[in-house]
Amino acid sequence: MIVLRLFTGRRLFLTLGAISLLVLIAVLARFSAPSQFGGLFAVHSSIQKISQAEIVPFAGRGFVRGCFTSEFDPSAEEALRRTPIISAALVQDWRSVSGFIRNAAGVETADAFGVTPLMIAAKFGETEVIDSLLRALADPLATDIHGHTALYYAIVHRQAKAAALLVSRTPVERFALPESRELVAAAYATKDWNIVEPVASQFASSATWSLPALALLSDAINAADETHVRFLLSRHQPQPPVAGSNIPLLAHAVITDQLPLLQMLLRCGADPNTTLPSPTDKKMLAQLQSTYIRDYVAGDSGITALMLAAGLGKPEFVQTLLTAGANRNLMTAHYKMLAVYFAARSPSYRATQLLLGSGLPPEQLRIEITLSKQAVELVKNGATILKTSCSTGRDGFSTQPGHYVITDKDRDHRSTIYKVPMPYFMRLNCRDFGMHEGNVASPHASHGCIRLPGDVARRLFSEIPIGTVVNVN
């Protein structure tokens, strides 16, 4: 009887123990379900081996205890497909996250929105956790449901150190072009150079100019921050336009008479041979004071900033562009116009001299032609050193008054219009008239040129350099 009672008591004890074990197994099995915790305990050979002592190394005690409180809703976590590492990251329990990482517990899992532990760590700027996740082979190119990577999270939440770390550890070549553009735009929107520089250095090589990039460039220019102006210019192609226009900023500086802006852009690497787009912005055309150059800009292509400066008669701009390496020999596409041709139509003799590469100031050397007297004077350093007669244009072909420059010489020139010889020809302002040897017996007898006595023509031809100013009064 006593033996039976002992057996019954032992059986009851074993039965209760078995039931308790089954309940424990069921609870642990629920928490280890892949749909909820992503195989958190998969590193163990069997779920029966798990004990509370073995749970602690996976995570901080605070997070583990939280899972068993009334505030923790396993059903909600399961619906969002949040693994323990994601749940811990969301509440910034980085000690627990580190524990999960050490045990390779779900570092690549994502919740229902595609959010990964790496994205969460990037959002909060946890560089040590980011480094650990990457070492544990978390994928930096994984994207959420919106197509955003961990790097994007770091950028939009202005986590500069996290962004720099992710840039250095991300295989840039695997990013698609739209993704890289979005990253750069997001970085520019922060206006934080600690974020902009590492991101743009990797993703903005030869990028086109976006509105955020232009806004950042404008800020750098206004702050006279040449380091960052140079950086932005080096990362984008073509040259930056004026916001809301297709006019390059370099050309805009010429048109609007902003010499300091032109100089800064050139110092920072802007292309001195920048050309205007075709067709050109109509508002910009309206700003051009010269009808002559306005017509060419509207009807030709390949107009350079140098041509603009020359045609507008701005010698300081011409000199600045030439010093920066602008090519004076470039031609427009249709009419084959050189910069010097534009300068020759401007009111500035100095712009023409600069493009010719020679010519003294008129105070030092010039030729004066007086139409009413049909007379020529050579003036050097304020003193007249030669006087002679001349013959200028007759009625219907009058020689036009103005300030000219000798732009080229031809010893044996022959008129292509009148088919007659014009020895010792000295062309004025690249145009179809000039000074040359000819009959001066009758005044006002030419077709517009300035005829000179033979000996005077020969002397001027040999002694007077190209670029010399000729005033016709």
Short mmCIF file of C-alpha atoms in Angstrom, two decimals, residues 365-369 375-380 384-390 406 408-411 423-428 434-437 450-470:
data_model
loop_
_atom_site.label_atom_id
_atom_site.label_comp_id
_atom_site.label_asym_id
_atom_site.label_seq_id
_atom_site.Cartn_x
_atom_site.Cartn_y
_atom_site.Cartn_z
CA LEU A 365 51.33 105.01 -80.55
CA ARG A 366 48.40 105.72 -82.87
CA ILE A 367 47.43 106.91 -86.33
CA GLU A 368 45.06 109.87 -86.72
CA ILE A 369 43.07 110.27 -89.96
CA ALA A 375 45.29 114.07 -93.78
CA VAL A 376 47.17 111.35 -91.86
CA GLU A 377 49.32 111.79 -88.76
CA LEU A 378 51.48 109.25 -86.93
CA VAL A 379 51.55 110.12 -83.23
CA LYS A 380 54.12 108.59 -80.88
CA THR A 384 53.40 113.87 -84.28
CA ILE A 385 56.31 112.22 -86.10
CA LEU A 386 54.78 111.93 -89.58
CA LYS A 387 52.23 113.84 -91.64
CA THR A 388 50.90 113.04 -95.07
CA SER A 389 47.91 113.38 -97.34
CA CYS A 390 45.43 110.61 -98.09
CA ILE A 406 45.16 97.23 -87.51
CA ASP A 408 46.40 92.09 -90.17
CA LYS A 409 48.79 93.01 -92.98
CA ASP A 410 49.24 91.78 -96.54
CA ARG A 411 52.21 92.97 -98.61
CA PRO A 423 49.97 96.90 -101.95
CA TYR A 424 51.01 97.20 -98.30
CA PHE A 425 47.48 96.56 -97.16
CA MET A 426 46.78 97.11 -93.44
CA ARG A 427 43.29 95.82 -92.60
CA LEU A 428 41.20 97.62 -89.99
CA GLY A 434 41.99 99.37 -94.59
CA MET A 435 45.03 101.52 -95.42
CA HIS A 436 47.14 100.76 -98.49
CA GLU A 437 49.30 102.31 -101.21
CA ILE A 450 42.40 105.03 -96.93
CA ARG A 451 44.85 105.46 -99.81
CA LEU A 452 48.41 106.49 -98.85
CA PRO A 453 51.42 107.70 -100.82
CA GLY A 454 53.70 104.79 -101.72
CA ASP A 455 56.61 105.72 -99.46
CA VAL A 456 54.32 106.36 -96.47
CA ALA A 457 52.45 103.09 -97.01
CA ARG A 458 55.73 101.16 -97.10
CA ARG A 459 57.05 102.86 -93.95
CA LEU A 460 53.87 102.31 -91.96
CA PHE A 461 53.66 98.73 -93.15
CA SER A 462 57.17 97.97 -91.89
CA GLU A 463 57.23 100.08 -88.72
CA ILE A 464 53.69 100.02 -87.33
CA PRO A 465 52.76 96.77 -85.53
CA ILE A 466 49.51 94.87 -85.73
CA GLY A 467 47.25 96.08 -82.92
CA THR A 468 48.00 99.78 -83.46
CA VAL A 469 45.00 102.03 -82.94
CA VAL A 470 43.74 104.06 -85.91
#
